[in-house]
XYZ file of C-alpha atoms in Angstrom:
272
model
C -10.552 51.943 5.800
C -8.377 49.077 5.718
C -9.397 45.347 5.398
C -7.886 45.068 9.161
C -9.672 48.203 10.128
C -13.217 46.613 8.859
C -11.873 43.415 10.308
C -11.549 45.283 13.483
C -15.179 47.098 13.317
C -18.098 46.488 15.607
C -20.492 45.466 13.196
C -18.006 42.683 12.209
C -17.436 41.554 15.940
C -20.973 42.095 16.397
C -22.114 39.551 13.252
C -19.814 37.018 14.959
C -19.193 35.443 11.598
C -17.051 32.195 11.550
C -13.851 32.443 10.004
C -15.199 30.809 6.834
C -18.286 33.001 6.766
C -16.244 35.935 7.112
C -13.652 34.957 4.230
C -16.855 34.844 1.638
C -18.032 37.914 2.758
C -14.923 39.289 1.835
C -14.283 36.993 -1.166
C -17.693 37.970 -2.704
C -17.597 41.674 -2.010
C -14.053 42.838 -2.396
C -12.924 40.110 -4.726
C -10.655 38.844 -2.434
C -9.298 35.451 -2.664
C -8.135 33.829 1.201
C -4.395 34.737 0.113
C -5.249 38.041 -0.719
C -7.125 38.935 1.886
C -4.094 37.910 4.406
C -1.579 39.547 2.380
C -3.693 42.883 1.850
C -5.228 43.498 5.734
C -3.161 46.608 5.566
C -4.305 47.947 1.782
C -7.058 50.722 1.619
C -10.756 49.437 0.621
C -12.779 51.880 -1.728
C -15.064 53.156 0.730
C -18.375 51.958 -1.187
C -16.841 48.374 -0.650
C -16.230 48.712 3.295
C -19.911 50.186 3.203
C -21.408 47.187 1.515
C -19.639 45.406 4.064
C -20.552 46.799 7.026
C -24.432 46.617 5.632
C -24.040 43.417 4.965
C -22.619 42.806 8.737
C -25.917 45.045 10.039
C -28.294 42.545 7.945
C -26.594 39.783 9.469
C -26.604 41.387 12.753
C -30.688 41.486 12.375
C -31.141 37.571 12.030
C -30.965 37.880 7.989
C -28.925 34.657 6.784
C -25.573 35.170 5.199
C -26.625 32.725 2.097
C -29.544 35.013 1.046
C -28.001 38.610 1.411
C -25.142 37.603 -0.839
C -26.878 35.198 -2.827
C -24.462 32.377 -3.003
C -23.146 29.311 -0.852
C -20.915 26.645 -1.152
C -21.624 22.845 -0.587
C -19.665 19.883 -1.282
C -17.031 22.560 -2.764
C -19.262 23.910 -4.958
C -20.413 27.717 -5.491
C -24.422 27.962 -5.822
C -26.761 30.726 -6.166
C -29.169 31.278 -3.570
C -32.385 32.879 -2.880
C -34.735 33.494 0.074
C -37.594 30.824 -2.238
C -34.827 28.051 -1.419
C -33.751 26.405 1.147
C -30.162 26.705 2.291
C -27.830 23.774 1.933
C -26.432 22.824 5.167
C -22.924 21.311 5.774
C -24.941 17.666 7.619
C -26.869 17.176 3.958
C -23.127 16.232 2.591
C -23.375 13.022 4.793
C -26.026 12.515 2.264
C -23.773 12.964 -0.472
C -21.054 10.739 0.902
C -23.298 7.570 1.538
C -24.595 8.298 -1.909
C -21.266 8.578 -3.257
C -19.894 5.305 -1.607
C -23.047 3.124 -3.188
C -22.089 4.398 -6.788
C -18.201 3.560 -6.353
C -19.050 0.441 -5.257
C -22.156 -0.299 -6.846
C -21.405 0.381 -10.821
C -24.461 2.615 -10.445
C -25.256 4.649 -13.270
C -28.422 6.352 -13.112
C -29.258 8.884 -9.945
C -32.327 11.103 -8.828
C -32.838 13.709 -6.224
C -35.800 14.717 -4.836
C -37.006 17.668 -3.161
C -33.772 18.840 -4.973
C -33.922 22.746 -3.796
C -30.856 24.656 -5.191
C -29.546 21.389 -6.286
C -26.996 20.951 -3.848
C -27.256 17.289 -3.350
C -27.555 16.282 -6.930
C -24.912 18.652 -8.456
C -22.517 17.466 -5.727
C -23.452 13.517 -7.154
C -22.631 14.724 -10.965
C -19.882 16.750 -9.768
C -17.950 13.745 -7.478
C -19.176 10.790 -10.512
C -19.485 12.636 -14.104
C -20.584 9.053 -15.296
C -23.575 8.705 -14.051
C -26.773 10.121 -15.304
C -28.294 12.577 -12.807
C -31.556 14.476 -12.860
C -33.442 16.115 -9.862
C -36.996 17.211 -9.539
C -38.642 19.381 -6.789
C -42.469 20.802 -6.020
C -41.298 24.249 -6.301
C -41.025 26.304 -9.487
C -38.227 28.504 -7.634
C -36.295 25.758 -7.144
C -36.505 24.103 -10.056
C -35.277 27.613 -11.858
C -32.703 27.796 -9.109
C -31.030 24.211 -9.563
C -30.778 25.310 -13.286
C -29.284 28.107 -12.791
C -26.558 26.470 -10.754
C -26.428 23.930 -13.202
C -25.266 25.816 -16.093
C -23.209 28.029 -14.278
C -21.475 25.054 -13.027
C -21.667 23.250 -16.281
C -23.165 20.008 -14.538
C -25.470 18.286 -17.119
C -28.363 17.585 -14.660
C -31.352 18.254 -15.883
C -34.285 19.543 -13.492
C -38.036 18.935 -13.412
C -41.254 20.430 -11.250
C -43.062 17.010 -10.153
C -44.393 16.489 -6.997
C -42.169 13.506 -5.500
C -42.703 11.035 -8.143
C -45.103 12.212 -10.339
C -43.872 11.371 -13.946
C -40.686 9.585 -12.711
C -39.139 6.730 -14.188
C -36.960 4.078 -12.986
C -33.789 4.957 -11.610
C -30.873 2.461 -9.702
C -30.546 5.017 -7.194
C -32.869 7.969 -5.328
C -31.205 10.770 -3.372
C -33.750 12.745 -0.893
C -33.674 15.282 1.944
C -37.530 16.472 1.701
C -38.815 18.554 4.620
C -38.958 16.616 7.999
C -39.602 19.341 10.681
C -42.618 19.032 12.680
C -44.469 22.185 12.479
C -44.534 22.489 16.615
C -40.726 21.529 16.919
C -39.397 23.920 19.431
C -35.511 23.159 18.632
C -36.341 24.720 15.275
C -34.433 28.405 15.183
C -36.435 31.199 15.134
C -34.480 32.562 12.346
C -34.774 30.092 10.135
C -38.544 30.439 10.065
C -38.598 33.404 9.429
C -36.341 33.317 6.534
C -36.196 30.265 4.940
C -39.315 28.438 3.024
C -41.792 26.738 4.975
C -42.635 24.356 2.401
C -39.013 23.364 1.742
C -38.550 22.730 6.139
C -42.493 21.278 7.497
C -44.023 18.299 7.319
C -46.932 16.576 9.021
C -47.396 13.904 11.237
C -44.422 14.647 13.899
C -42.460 15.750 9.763
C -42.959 12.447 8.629
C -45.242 12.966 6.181
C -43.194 13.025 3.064
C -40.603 10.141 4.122
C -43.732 7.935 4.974
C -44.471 8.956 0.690
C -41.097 8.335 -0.564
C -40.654 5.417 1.603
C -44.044 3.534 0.021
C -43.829 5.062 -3.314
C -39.627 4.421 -4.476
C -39.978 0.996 -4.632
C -41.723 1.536 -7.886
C -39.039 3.557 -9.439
C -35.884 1.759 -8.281
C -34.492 -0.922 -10.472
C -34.351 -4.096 -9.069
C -31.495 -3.851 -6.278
C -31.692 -0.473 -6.140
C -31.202 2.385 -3.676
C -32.717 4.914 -1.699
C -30.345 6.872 0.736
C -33.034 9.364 2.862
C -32.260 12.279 4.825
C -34.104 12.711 8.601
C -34.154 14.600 11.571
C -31.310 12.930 14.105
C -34.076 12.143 16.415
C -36.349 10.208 13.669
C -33.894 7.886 12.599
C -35.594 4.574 14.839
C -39.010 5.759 13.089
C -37.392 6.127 9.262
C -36.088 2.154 9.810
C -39.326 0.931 11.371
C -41.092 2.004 8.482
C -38.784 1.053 6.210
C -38.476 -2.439 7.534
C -42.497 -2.319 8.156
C -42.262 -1.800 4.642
C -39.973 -4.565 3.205
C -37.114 -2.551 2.863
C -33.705 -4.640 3.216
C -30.012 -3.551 4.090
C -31.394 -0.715 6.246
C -28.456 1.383 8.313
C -28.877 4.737 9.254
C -25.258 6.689 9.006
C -23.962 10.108 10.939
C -23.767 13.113 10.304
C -20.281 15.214 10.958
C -21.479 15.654 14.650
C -22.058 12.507 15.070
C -25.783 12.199 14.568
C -28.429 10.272 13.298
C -28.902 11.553 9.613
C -29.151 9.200 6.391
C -31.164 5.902 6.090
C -29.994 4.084 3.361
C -31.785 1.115 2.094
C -32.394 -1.571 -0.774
C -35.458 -2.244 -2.623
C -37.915 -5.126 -1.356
């Protein structure tokens, strides 16, 4: 077959992959960079490597997530490894990045933390964008913690990883990153293929998925330096409960920013 014939196939029209989606598949598999791949539509492919395609196209087919059958993603640019123990970065948690990134350029801020860190998307993206700054990242899970490591070396990012759960053992820091689960476990807009994939502890939450902000909102002021940050990711429809407890709370500059469709997604505010 040829790349246009597999192109062409029903199991590739049938895994209605985006354009993107479809390029990494092909990228990953064939070793085809985007050039390539338009310049070569009409070269042979080994057969083995149009039949790991077309299986991969069938898993996809069956509600299996393109992240976790290949084993990589990108975010923010940046290649990580995946696995079905971790949740997969989404392209909404780089708003979190952004309003992150905008407080260290203007804020001369030097030391950053992630929590509920995952792969280590968020916090890899920070050391990536400001090499400068000192970032580390902690996370309940001893998956993830393996998992951000292993995308930190391959990256070469010097951001070192620990298993806490939320603060435990933390220091002080001049700015905290988070985007800890915040799904209610009854929420009905949730897809059904993303619970059956992806890690329950890494997407639910109690209390309407409040439970964990309602932590990190109480317990950062204690490890933020004195004017420091904490930029929070939320559900779009929890943003008017994140700044009422914040505010409840004594938290000042509160402003909750959008995401790329234009929805409620990171709270960023300042340390009573």
């Amino acid at each position: 077959m040829t790349l246009a014939e597999i192109q062409r196939s029903d199991s590739i029209r049938a895994a209605r992959w985006t354009q993107s989606e479809q390029q990494l598949v092909f990228s990953e598999v064939l070793g085809l960079t985007l050039t390539e791949q338009i310049l070569s539509a009409e070269s042979p492919i080994a057969d083995s490597k149009a039949e790991q395609v077309l299986d991969i196209a069938q898993r996809s087919i069956a509600g299996e997530p393109l992240a976790y059958i290949l084993g990589v993603t990108y975010f923010d640019g940046l290649r990580l490894a995946i696995d079905s123990k971790v949740l997969i970065p989404r392209p909404d948690t780089e708003t979190l990045v952004e309003v992150a990134s905008e407080l260290i350029s203007n804020g001369n801020i030097q030391s950053v933390h992630d929590l509920c860190t995952g792969s280590g998307a968020v916090a890899l993206a920070i050391k990536a964008r400001h090499p400068e700054c000192v970032v580390t990242a902690s996370d309940l899970s001893e998956y993830a913690v393996r998992c951000m490591a292993q995308n930190a070396t391959a990256l070469q990012l010097d951001v070192e990883c620990a298993r806490a759960d939320l603060f435990e053992g933390l220091l002080e820091f001049e700015l905290i990153t988070a985007n800890p689960p915040y799904i209610a476990w009854d929420d009905p807009e949730v897809d059904a293929e993303v619970v059956a994939h992806e890690p329950a502890m890494a997407l639910f939450s109690d209390h309407n998925g409040l439970s964990l902000i309602q932590r990190i909102l109480r317990d950062a002021p204690n490890h933020l330096s004195k004017g420091g940050w904490l930029c929070l990711e939320h559900g779009y429809s929890q943003a008017h409960d994140v700044r009422e407890l914040a505010i409840d709370l004594g938290w000042r500059s509160v402003q909750t920013l959008q995401d790329l469709a234009g929805r409620d997604r990171v709270t960023r505010m300042q340390r009573p």
